Amino acid sequence: DVKVTQSSRYLVKRTGEKVFLECVQDMDHENMFWYRQDPGLGLRLIYFSYDVKMKEKGDIPEGYSVSREKKERFSLILESASTNQTSMYLCASMPGASSYEQYFGPGTRLTVT
Amino acid sequence: LAKTTQPISMDSYEGQEVNITCSHNNIATNDYITWYQQFPSQGPRFIIQGYKTKVTNEVASLFIPADRKSSTLSLPRVSLSDTAVYYCLVAGEYGNKLVFGAGTILRVKS
């Protein structure tokens, strides 16, 4: 069965802390994505990666960075967390260009205080 | 980017067919249309994908007119468990055109 896992379901961090959100997929998918989801705004794409060590900015990359050193792992980094980054973070993976079926992880609810 | 527009919410009753329309006026030639379902506290789940005309799978149908500027997700005979948020997404090569709409809250009543 297809699986995308995220390192934490709930996370509480302080303003200014460096935060790492980890995502791992076991499907050998080329593409991986990080979204944030806020009430009334739907899902917004932060970054995506279509290959190891490759990354592209999404709609709202400011304040975030990503790392993809291995195919199965895609990390989202908040260099200096701020309260406006309190949100639900969702990771997804997707096979190659012929299919646009994304597989989502369960999400990490991050609270920055 | 192909921005999508969907109704904010819809109500239906068990056993009825539900049609949710999504507008995507700026869709590009190579873009596909996909729909996802999301329950509270879960990640979205893929429902269906299409490029043109009609696509049907075991859970839904997707109707896309010739101009491809809109699409309609059809859920036959909904049940209470279909109460969820439904997202329309225009997807392009390598994900660089992935744009989720705000979603449609579907409430199914008994």
CSV table of C-alpha atoms in Angstrom, one decimal:
chain,number,residue,atom,x,y,z
A,1,ASP,CA,0.0,0.0,0.0
A,2,VAL,CA,1.2,3.5,-0.9
A,3,LYS,CA,2.5,5.4,2.0
A,4,VAL,CA,3.6,9.0,2.8
A,5,THR,CA,4.6,9.6,6.3
A,6,GLN,CA,5.4,12.8,8.2
A,7,SER,CA,7.6,13.0,11.2
A,8,SER,CA,5.1,14.6,13.6
A,9,ARG,CA,1.3,15.0,13.7
A,10,TYR,CA,1.5,17.9,16.2
A,11,LEU,CA,4.4,20.3,16.8
A,12,VAL,CA,4.8,23.3,19.1
A,13,LYS,CA,7.7,25.6,18.6
A,14,ARG,CA,8.8,29.0,19.8
A,15,THR,CA,9.2,32.1,17.6
A,16,GLY,CA,12.7,32.2,16.1
A,17,GLU,CA,13.4,28.5,16.4
A,18,LYS,CA,14.6,26.5,13.4
A,19,VAL,CA,12.0,23.9,12.5
A,20,PHE,CA,12.4,20.7,10.4
A,21,LEU,CA,9.4,18.9,9.0
A,22,GLU,CA,10.3,15.5,7.5
A,23,CYS,CA,8.4,13.6,4.8
A,24,VAL,CA,9.1,10.1,3.6
A,25,GLN,CA,7.5,8.2,0.8
A,26,ASP,CA,7.9,4.5,-0.1
A,27,MET,CA,6.6,4.5,-3.6
A,28,ASP,CA,9.8,5.6,-5.5
A,29,HIS,CA,8.0,8.7,-6.8
A,30,GLU,CA,9.9,11.4,-8.7
A,31,ASN,CA,7.9,14.3,-7.4
A,32,MET,CA,7.4,15.5,-3.9
A,33,PHE,CA,5.5,18.6,-2.5
A,34,TRP,CA,5.0,20.7,0.6
A,35,TYR,CA,1.7,22.5,1.1
A,36,ARG,CA,0.3,24.5,3.9
A,37,GLN,CA,-3.4,24.6,4.6
A,38,ASP,CA,-5.2,27.4,6.4
A,39,PRO,CA,-8.9,27.8,7.0
A,40,GLY,CA,-10.6,29.5,4.0
A,41,LEU,CA,-7.5,29.4,1.9
A,42,GLY,CA,-7.4,25.8,0.8
A,43,LEU,CA,-4.0,24.2,0.0
A,44,ARG,CA,-1.1,26.4,-1.0
A,45,LEU,CA,2.0,25.1,-2.5
A,46,ILE,CA,5.2,26.1,-0.7
A,47,TYR,CA,7.9,24.1,-2.6
A,48,PHE,CA,8.1,21.0,-4.8
A,49,SER,CA,10.9,18.8,-6.0
A,50,TYR,CA,10.9,16.7,-9.2
A,51,ASP,CA,14.2,15.0,-8.6
A,52,VAL,CA,16.9,14.5,-6.0
A,53,LYS,CA,18.6,17.8,-5.1
A,54,MET,CA,16.1,19.6,-7.4
A,55,LYS,CA,13.6,22.1,-6.0
A,56,GLU,CA,11.2,24.7,-7.3
A,57,LYS,CA,9.4,27.4,-5.5
A,58,GLY,CA,5.6,27.2,-5.3
A,59,ASP,CA,3.2,30.0,-4.5
A,60,ILE,CA,4.4,30.9,-1.0
A,61,PRO,CA,8.1,30.0,-0.5
A,62,GLU,CA,9.0,33.0,1.6
A,63,GLY,CA,10.2,32.0,5.0
A,64,TYR,CA,10.8,28.4,4.0
A,65,SER,CA,13.5,26.2,2.5
A,66,VAL,CA,13.6,22.6,1.5
A,67,SER,CA,16.0,19.8,1.1
A,68,ARG,CA,15.9,16.6,-0.9
A,69,GLU,CA,19.1,14.6,-0.5
A,70,LYS,CA,17.4,11.2,-1.2
A,71,LYS,CA,14.6,10.3,-3.5
A,72,GLU,CA,12.3,9.2,-0.7
A,73,ARG,CA,12.8,12.1,1.7
A,74,PHE,CA,11.7,15.7,1.4
A,75,SER,CA,12.3,18.1,4.2
A,76,LEU,CA,10.7,21.5,4.9
A,77,ILE,CA,12.7,23.9,6.9
A,78,LEU,CA,11.5,27.0,8.7
A,79,GLU,CA,14.8,28.9,9.3
A,80,SER,CA,13.3,31.2,12.0
A,81,ALA,CA,9.7,30.3,12.8
A,82,SER,CA,7.2,33.0,13.1
A,83,THR,CA,3.6,33.0,14.5
A,84,ASN,CA,2.2,33.5,10.9
A,85,GLN,CA,3.6,30.1,10.1
A,86,THR,CA,1.2,28.4,12.4
A,87,SER,CA,-0.6,26.1,10.1
A,88,MET,CA,-1.3,22.5,8.9
A,89,TYR,CA,1.6,21.3,6.7
A,90,LEU,CA,0.9,18.6,4.2
A,91,CYS,CA,3.5,16.6,2.2
A,92,ALA,CA,2.6,14.7,-1.0
A,93,SER,CA,4.3,12.6,-3.6
A,94,MET,CA,3.4,12.0,-7.2
A,95,PRO,CA,4.7,9.6,-9.8
A,96,GLY,CA,6.2,10.7,-13.1
A,97,ALA,CA,4.7,13.1,-15.6
A,98,SER,CA,2.0,10.7,-16.9
A,99,SER,CA,0.0,10.7,-13.7
A,100,TYR,CA,-1.1,13.6,-11.5
A,101,GLU,CA,-2.3,11.5,-8.7
A,102,GLN,CA,-0.8,12.9,-5.5
A,103,TYR,CA,-0.5,10.9,-2.4
A,104,PHE,CA,-0.7,12.9,0.8
A,105,GLY,CA,0.7,12.3,4.2
A,106,PRO,CA,-1.5,12.8,7.3
A,107,GLY,CA,-0.2,16.3,7.9
A,108,THR,CA,1.7,18.1,10.7
A,109,ARG,CA,-0.1,20.7,12.7
A,110,LEU,CA,2.5,23.3,13.6
A,111,THR,CA,1.9,25.9,16.3
A,112,VAL,CA,4.4,28.7,16.7
A,113,THR,CA,4.1,30.6,20.0
B,1,LEU,CA,-1.1,29.9,-13.4
B,2,ALA,CA,-4.6,28.3,-13.9
B,3,LYS,CA,-6.6,29.6,-11.0
B,4,THR,CA,-9.6,27.6,-10.1
B,5,THR,CA,-13.0,28.7,-8.8
B,6,GLN,CA,-15.5,26.4,-7.1
B,7,PRO,CA,-18.7,27.0,-5.1
B,8,ILE,CA,-17.9,27.4,-1.4
B,9,SER,CA,-20.5,24.8,-0.2
B,10,MET,CA,-23.2,22.5,-1.4
B,11,ASP,CA,-25.9,20.5,0.4
B,12,SER,CA,-27.4,17.3,-0.7
B,13,TYR,CA,-29.4,14.3,0.5
B,14,GLU,CA,-28.5,10.7,0.6
B,15,GLY,CA,-29.1,8.9,-2.6
B,16,GLN,CA,-28.9,12.0,-4.8
B,17,GLU,CA,-26.4,12.7,-7.6
B,18,VAL,CA,-24.1,15.6,-6.8
B,19,ASN,CA,-22.4,17.8,-9.4
B,20,ILE,CA,-19.6,20.1,-8.4
B,21,THR,CA,-18.3,22.5,-11.1
B,22,CYS,CA,-14.9,24.1,-11.2
B,23,SER,CA,-13.9,27.0,-13.4
B,24,HIS,CA,-10.3,27.1,-14.7
B,25,ASN,CA,-10.3,29.8,-17.4
B,26,ASN,CA,-6.5,29.9,-17.9
B,27,ILE,CA,-5.9,26.2,-18.3
B,28,ALA,CA,-2.9,25.5,-20.5
B,29,THR,CA,-2.8,23.0,-23.4
B,30,ASN,CA,-0.9,20.3,-21.5
B,31,ASP,CA,-2.7,20.7,-18.1
B,32,TYR,CA,-4.8,18.0,-16.6
B,33,ILE,CA,-7.7,18.4,-14.2
B,34,THR,CA,-7.8,16.4,-11.0
B,35,TRP,CA,-10.2,16.2,-8.1
B,36,TYR,CA,-9.4,15.4,-4.5
B,37,GLN,CA,-11.5,14.6,-1.4
B,38,GLN,CA,-10.5,15.7,2.1
B,39,PHE,CA,-12.0,14.6,5.4
B,40,PRO,CA,-11.2,16.6,8.6
B,41,SER,CA,-7.7,15.9,10.1
B,42,GLN,CA,-6.6,13.9,7.0
B,43,GLY,CA,-4.6,14.7,3.9
B,44,PRO,CA,-6.5,15.0,0.6
B,45,ARG,CA,-7.3,11.8,-1.3
B,46,PHE,CA,-7.2,11.6,-5.1
B,47,ILE,CA,-10.6,10.9,-6.8
B,48,ILE,CA,-10.2,11.3,-10.5
B,49,GLN,CA,-8.1,12.8,-13.3
B,50,GLY,CA,-9.1,13.9,-16.8
B,51,TYR,CA,-7.9,15.8,-19.8
B,52,LYS,CA,-11.0,16.2,-22.0
B,53,THR,CA,-14.5,14.8,-22.5
B,54,LYS,CA,-15.6,12.3,-19.9
B,55,VAL,CA,-13.8,10.0,-17.5
B,56,THR,CA,-15.4,7.6,-15.1
B,57,ASN,CA,-14.1,5.4,-12.4
B,58,GLU,CA,-15.6,3.4,-9.6
B,59,VAL,CA,-16.4,6.4,-7.4
B,60,ALA,CA,-17.0,9.4,-9.7
B,61,SER,CA,-17.3,10.8,-13.2
B,62,LEU,CA,-15.5,13.9,-14.6
B,63,PHE,CA,-17.0,15.9,-17.4
B,64,ILE,CA,-14.8,18.3,-19.3
B,65,PRO,CA,-16.3,20.4,-22.2
B,66,ALA,CA,-14.4,21.0,-25.4
B,67,ASP,CA,-13.0,24.4,-24.3
B,68,ARG,CA,-11.7,22.9,-21.0
B,69,LYS,CA,-12.3,26.1,-19.1
B,70,SER,CA,-14.5,24.2,-16.6
B,71,SER,CA,-15.0,20.7,-15.3
B,72,THR,CA,-17.7,19.0,-13.3
B,73,LEU,CA,-17.2,16.3,-10.8
B,74,SER,CA,-20.3,14.0,-10.6
B,75,LEU,CA,-20.8,11.8,-7.5
B,76,PRO,CA,-23.6,9.3,-8.1
B,77,ARG,CA,-25.9,8.4,-5.2
B,78,VAL,CA,-24.1,10.1,-2.3
B,79,SER,CA,-24.1,8.8,1.2
B,80,LEU,CA,-23.4,10.5,4.5
B,81,SER,CA,-19.8,9.4,4.3
B,82,ASP,CA,-19.3,11.6,1.2
B,83,THR,CA,-19.5,14.7,3.4
B,84,ALA,CA,-16.1,16.2,2.9
B,85,VAL,CA,-14.3,19.0,1.1
B,86,TYR,CA,-13.7,18.5,-2.6
B,87,TYR,CA,-10.9,20.2,-4.4
B,88,CYS,CA,-10.4,20.8,-8.1
B,89,LEU,CA,-6.7,21.0,-9.1
B,90,VAL,CA,-5.1,21.9,-12.4
B,91,ALA,CA,-1.9,20.0,-12.8
B,92,GLY,CA,0.9,20.7,-15.2
B,93,GLU,CA,4.2,19.1,-16.0
B,94,TYR,CA,6.5,18.6,-13.0
B,95,GLY,CA,3.9,20.1,-10.7
B,96,ASN,CA,4.9,23.7,-11.5
B,97,LYS,CA,1.3,24.6,-12.2
B,98,LEU,CA,-0.3,22.8,-9.3
B,99,VAL,CA,-3.1,25.2,-8.1
B,100,PHE,CA,-5.7,24.0,-5.6
B,101,GLY,CA,-8.9,26.0,-5.4
B,102,ALA,CA,-10.4,26.8,-2.0
B,103,GLY,CA,-12.5,23.7,-2.1
B,104,THR,CA,-16.2,22.9,-1.9
B,105,ILE,CA,-17.7,21.8,1.3
B,106,LEU,CA,-20.2,19.1,0.5
B,107,ARG,CA,-22.7,18.3,3.3
B,108,VAL,CA,-24.8,15.2,2.7
B,109,LYS,CA,-27.9,14.9,4.9
B,110,SER,CA,-30.2,12.0,5.7
